[in-house]
Amino acid sequence: MFNKIYEKFKKFIKENYKGIIFLIIFAFIALYKFPYVIYKPGGSINLNKRINIEDSYNINGSYSMNYVTVVKGNIPSLILAALMPNWDIKNESDITGGIDYDLSFKIEQIELKNSIFLATYNAYTKAGKKIIINDKKHYITYISKESDTNLKVLDQIDSIDGKKYENLKEFQDYISSLEINDKVNITVLANGKTENRYAIVKDFDGLKKIGIAITTDYDYETTPKIEIKTKSSEAGSSGGLMLTLALYDEITEKDLSHGKNIMGTGTINEFGEVGAIGGVKYKMLGASKDKADIFFIPKDNYEEALEVYKKFDLKYDLVMVETLDDAINYLNNLN
């Protein structure tokens, strides 16, 4: 019995070995991932279709955030990128900071949740609406190569030298009060367990730091109630400004959109300041493809954006903003 099966298998291999070899080579070419990613012009996400606010006001225009399309490099996509205009091959480690791509995506998912909170906080505060913070979770999302620590990315900070801190400023002030080379004991939650870590205070450009970045995940509730839909494939904080504008316009009576197709990019912090982003060219080209009327760009990205704007002869209004108020004032003055 076994011999018959073996002989049939051997005969099949002998008769079809060329096809089998071809399939193996094809699978390797199609599936093997190289340490590169491909950036290409993205598109836009209409945020008004993602937002559901109780008793919101109607607006005639739309607010969209723009994104970069990123493809992991395999042989077919790398060949195509070499041929297609505005498709650029980038080293994966340059994009992720040397962190594993999947881990980098998890970090960006936390940053997305943080960005949604900050957008909601800014919009509701600006509109005089109610927002209550119930809980906070602080995650480590970056560790400098110059740091001296056994902390790990995605560790959730529980306490520092036995103390719990409500916000990042309190934590930063505490580190600043210490001396260079002091050891800080940090309790974290990692993989469902409590772990003890340490970090050494060092001099980073004249400032006392331990060389980490922290992103906060907030649990909160609002009045009016709000629901914001996202997809599992989405991550990052670069849509903060546009989400803030979309929320603000729906919870205030005046229609700031004036029927315009408003797009843009930029992070936002708790003070309403608009921060720089990456992938300017790809986002701007995506906005042009989707027929934007206005494109908001952070001040720190404006010089690069202006070069792209002129090079590709883009037709929408390119508007530089430094704060949320800059964007709102611009829209208020539209005819």
XYZ file of C-alpha atoms in Angstrom:
335
model
C 0.000 0.000 0.000
C 2.673 2.447 1.056
C 4.884 1.477 -1.886
C 2.059 2.111 -4.387
C 1.421 5.585 -2.956
C 5.133 6.351 -3.001
C 5.488 5.215 -6.637
C 2.492 7.341 -7.716
C 3.922 10.350 -5.880
C 7.354 9.861 -7.455
C 5.759 9.527 -10.906
C 3.729 12.720 -10.355
C 6.856 14.642 -9.332
C 8.789 13.342 -12.329
C 6.045 14.288 -14.776
C 5.315 17.710 -13.274
C 8.618 18.864 -11.780
C 8.903 21.846 -14.147
C 5.493 23.152 -13.106
C 6.255 22.572 -9.434
C 9.534 24.476 -9.701
C 7.705 27.296 -11.491
C 5.082 27.482 -8.739
C 7.757 27.589 -6.022
C 9.620 30.397 -7.829
C 6.367 32.287 -8.462
C 5.355 31.999 -4.804
C 8.760 33.292 -3.711
C 8.564 36.237 -6.116
C 5.013 37.126 -5.121
C 5.200 36.586 -1.374
C 8.747 37.215 -0.162
C 8.917 40.547 1.622
C 12.048 42.644 1.293
C 13.067 45.269 3.901
C 11.504 48.014 1.801
C 8.152 49.748 1.588
C 6.645 51.640 -1.315
C 5.022 55.032 -0.873
C 2.534 56.110 -3.504
C -0.201 58.766 -3.792
C -3.039 57.942 -1.444
C -6.563 59.225 -1.201
C -8.960 60.835 1.214
C -11.357 59.726 3.916
C -14.572 61.703 4.268
C -14.675 62.156 8.029
C -18.286 63.323 8.089
C -19.289 59.816 7.026
C -17.338 58.376 9.963
C -18.878 60.648 12.622
C -22.174 60.156 14.382
C -23.005 62.952 16.862
C -26.243 63.228 18.777
C -28.285 66.257 17.628
C -25.560 67.471 15.254
C -25.963 70.324 12.782
C -26.045 69.724 9.031
C -23.218 71.051 6.882
C -23.174 71.426 3.102
C -19.501 70.679 2.522
C -17.183 67.937 3.743
C -14.000 67.455 5.751
C -11.543 64.782 4.681
C -8.171 63.613 5.925
C -5.588 62.493 3.400
C -3.371 59.458 3.661
C -0.368 57.818 2.039
C -0.746 54.422 0.400
C 2.025 52.168 1.733
C 2.806 48.769 0.199
C 5.323 46.288 1.610
C 8.016 45.541 -0.923
C 8.055 42.293 -2.885
C 9.577 41.724 -6.312
C 6.472 42.642 -8.411
C 5.730 45.799 -6.390
C 9.391 46.891 -6.410
C 9.588 46.499 -10.192
C 6.351 48.432 -10.602
C 7.595 51.180 -8.272
C 10.678 51.622 -10.457
C 8.418 52.247 -13.458
C 5.535 54.283 -12.003
C 5.817 58.061 -11.490
C 5.508 59.213 -7.858
C 5.945 55.697 -6.487
C 8.975 55.785 -4.201
C 10.916 52.917 -2.621
C 11.935 53.557 0.987
C 13.945 51.522 3.447
C 11.558 50.011 5.989
C 13.879 50.808 8.911
C 13.864 54.497 7.934
C 10.078 54.511 8.202
C 9.711 52.473 11.388
C 12.836 53.695 13.174
C 14.272 50.187 13.155
C 11.209 48.716 14.894
C 9.488 45.677 13.441
C 6.821 46.778 10.932
C 3.969 45.034 12.775
C 5.046 46.517 16.124
C 5.285 49.929 14.488
C 1.683 49.546 13.294
C 0.515 48.718 16.840
C 2.197 51.898 18.075
C 0.437 53.911 15.385
C -2.912 52.397 16.404
C -2.394 53.785 19.920
C -1.449 57.124 18.356
C -4.681 57.022 16.335
C -6.783 56.576 19.486
C -4.868 59.400 21.149
C -5.437 61.596 18.089
C -9.186 60.913 18.141
C -9.338 61.962 21.788
C -7.321 65.137 21.175
C -9.538 66.049 18.206
C -12.647 65.489 20.311
C -11.180 67.401 23.256
C -10.254 70.401 21.099
C -13.556 70.475 19.209
C -15.759 70.116 22.292
C -13.724 72.552 24.377
C -13.727 75.139 21.580
C -17.475 74.726 21.116
C -18.174 74.914 24.865
C -19.448 71.332 24.993
C -18.910 68.797 27.789
C -16.124 66.211 27.801
C -15.206 64.135 30.872
C -12.039 62.033 31.168
C -12.651 58.847 33.161
C -9.302 57.069 32.850
C -5.851 57.280 31.251
C -3.329 54.669 30.184
C 0.224 55.788 29.362
C 2.101 53.678 26.803
C 5.754 53.897 25.804
C 5.777 54.432 22.042
C 9.429 55.342 21.457
C 12.785 54.604 23.092
C 15.882 56.543 22.053
C 18.981 54.598 21.035
C 20.920 56.809 23.456
C 18.756 55.854 26.453
C 19.957 53.566 29.250
C 16.895 51.517 30.180
C 15.283 48.099 30.007
C 11.878 49.568 29.187
C 10.160 48.153 26.124
C 7.949 49.733 23.502
C 4.238 49.296 24.396
C 4.959 48.953 28.120
C 2.093 50.596 30.019
C 3.460 52.824 32.776
C 1.854 52.219 36.156
C 4.111 54.186 38.517
C 7.468 55.975 38.617
C 9.495 55.703 41.832
C 6.282 54.564 43.507
C 4.220 57.555 42.338
C 1.421 57.778 39.784
C 1.305 60.809 37.504
C -1.864 62.230 36.003
C -0.232 63.811 32.969
C 3.006 63.880 31.034
C 4.015 67.328 32.306
C 4.060 66.067 35.905
C 6.264 63.176 34.819
C 8.601 65.460 32.865
C 8.848 67.872 35.803
C 9.787 64.995 38.108
C 12.543 63.770 35.780
C 13.857 67.349 35.501
C 14.118 67.543 39.297
C 16.549 64.605 39.383
C 20.292 64.564 38.761
C 22.132 63.191 35.738
C 22.807 59.427 36.172
C 20.038 59.037 38.775
C 18.200 55.734 38.409
C 14.420 55.859 38.020
C 12.392 52.778 39.007
C 9.373 52.268 36.796
C 6.551 49.774 37.299
C 4.843 48.766 34.068
C 2.125 46.450 32.833
C 3.364 44.211 30.036
C 1.484 41.256 28.545
C -0.949 41.282 31.463
C 1.799 41.165 34.100
C 3.356 43.736 36.427
C 7.048 44.208 35.696
C 9.763 46.337 37.304
C 11.929 48.359 34.936
C 14.532 51.092 35.278
C 15.831 54.094 33.350
C 18.855 56.341 33.880
C 18.482 60.121 33.704
C 20.722 61.472 30.941
C 21.490 64.761 29.236
C 19.553 65.066 25.963
C 20.469 68.363 24.298
C 20.813 70.112 27.639
C 17.633 68.643 29.134
C 17.301 65.899 31.754
C 15.407 63.020 30.186
C 15.273 59.234 30.133
C 14.886 59.094 26.363
C 11.352 57.826 25.859
C 8.111 59.071 24.325
C 4.740 58.351 25.900
C 1.318 58.276 24.239
C -1.837 58.326 26.341
C -4.969 56.288 25.681
C -7.999 58.056 27.185
C -11.340 56.701 28.327
C -13.841 59.568 28.124
C -17.449 60.547 27.562
C -19.009 63.541 25.853
C -22.212 65.527 25.750
C -23.558 65.381 23.075
C -22.637 61.729 22.640
C -20.321 60.832 19.808
C -19.318 57.762 17.803
C -16.320 57.794 15.471
C -15.792 54.813 13.184
C -12.348 53.594 12.147
C -11.048 50.609 10.219
C -8.587 48.040 11.538
C -6.167 48.968 8.752
C -6.001 52.606 9.856
C -3.403 54.040 12.228
C -1.414 57.186 13.002
C -2.121 60.695 14.224
C -1.871 62.812 11.073
C -5.645 63.226 10.730
C -5.994 65.105 14.026
C -6.567 68.577 12.613
C -9.138 67.519 10.039
C -11.090 65.398 12.510
C -11.164 68.347 14.911
C -12.610 70.605 12.204
C -15.191 68.007 11.172
C -16.348 67.566 14.768
C -16.351 71.278 15.541
C -18.445 72.142 12.498
C -21.054 69.498 13.326
C -21.523 70.668 16.936
C -21.695 74.393 16.173
C -24.566 76.118 14.417
C -22.662 78.031 11.727
C -21.699 75.986 8.663
C -17.977 76.702 8.299
C -17.573 74.446 5.264
C -19.515 76.755 2.909
C -20.174 73.750 0.682
C -16.456 73.235 0.042
C -14.571 69.945 -0.223
C -12.047 70.623 2.559
C -9.049 68.336 2.941
C -5.728 68.413 4.723
C -3.354 66.865 7.195
C -1.611 67.601 10.478
C -1.527 66.334 14.044
C -3.110 68.284 16.891
C -2.127 68.503 20.559
C -4.066 69.431 23.696
C -3.311 73.119 23.120
C -4.777 73.170 19.610
C -1.351 73.381 17.970
C -0.999 71.722 14.562
C 2.041 69.461 14.192
C 4.124 68.266 11.252
C 3.462 65.053 9.353
C 5.213 62.833 6.812
C 4.313 61.879 3.265
C 3.357 65.405 2.168
C 3.629 64.778 -1.580
C 1.521 61.623 -1.547
C -1.229 63.222 0.526
C -1.362 66.331 -1.644
C -1.560 64.305 -4.859
C -4.315 62.193 -3.329
C -6.235 65.369 -2.457
C -5.908 66.585 -6.034
C -7.202 63.264 -7.363
C -10.223 63.543 -5.053
C -10.923 67.144 -6.128
C -10.195 69.123 -2.971
C -11.164 72.797 -2.875
C -8.971 73.601 0.148
C -5.963 71.774 1.589
C -4.708 72.613 5.102
C -1.013 71.996 5.734
C 0.982 72.413 8.975
C 3.385 75.366 9.089
C 6.356 73.032 9.550
C 5.496 71.240 6.282
C 4.599 74.340 4.262
C 7.906 74.838 2.443
C 7.897 71.266 1.135
C 4.184 71.487 0.350
C 4.654 74.664 -1.684
C 7.289 72.950 -3.829
C 4.906 70.049 -4.498
C 2.052 72.466 -5.177
C 4.043 74.331 -7.848
C 5.708 71.259 -9.369
C 2.415 69.463 -10.018
C 0.406 72.635 -10.741
C -2.246 71.736 -8.166
C -5.490 73.707 -8.326
C -6.887 73.718 -4.797
C -6.142 76.467 -2.251
C -3.101 75.507 -0.178
C -3.532 76.981 3.315
C -0.790 76.975 5.960
C -1.977 76.655 9.569
C -0.149 76.660 12.872
C -3.158 76.260 15.174
C -6.776 75.121 15.121
C -7.801 78.771 15.380
C -5.906 79.524 12.141
C -8.029 76.970 10.285
C -11.310 78.103 11.875
C -10.546 81.767 11.150
C -9.782 80.943 7.518
C -13.095 79.116 7.132
C -14.990 81.876 8.936
C -13.742 84.352 6.340
C -14.862 82.306 3.317
C -17.570 83.847 1.204
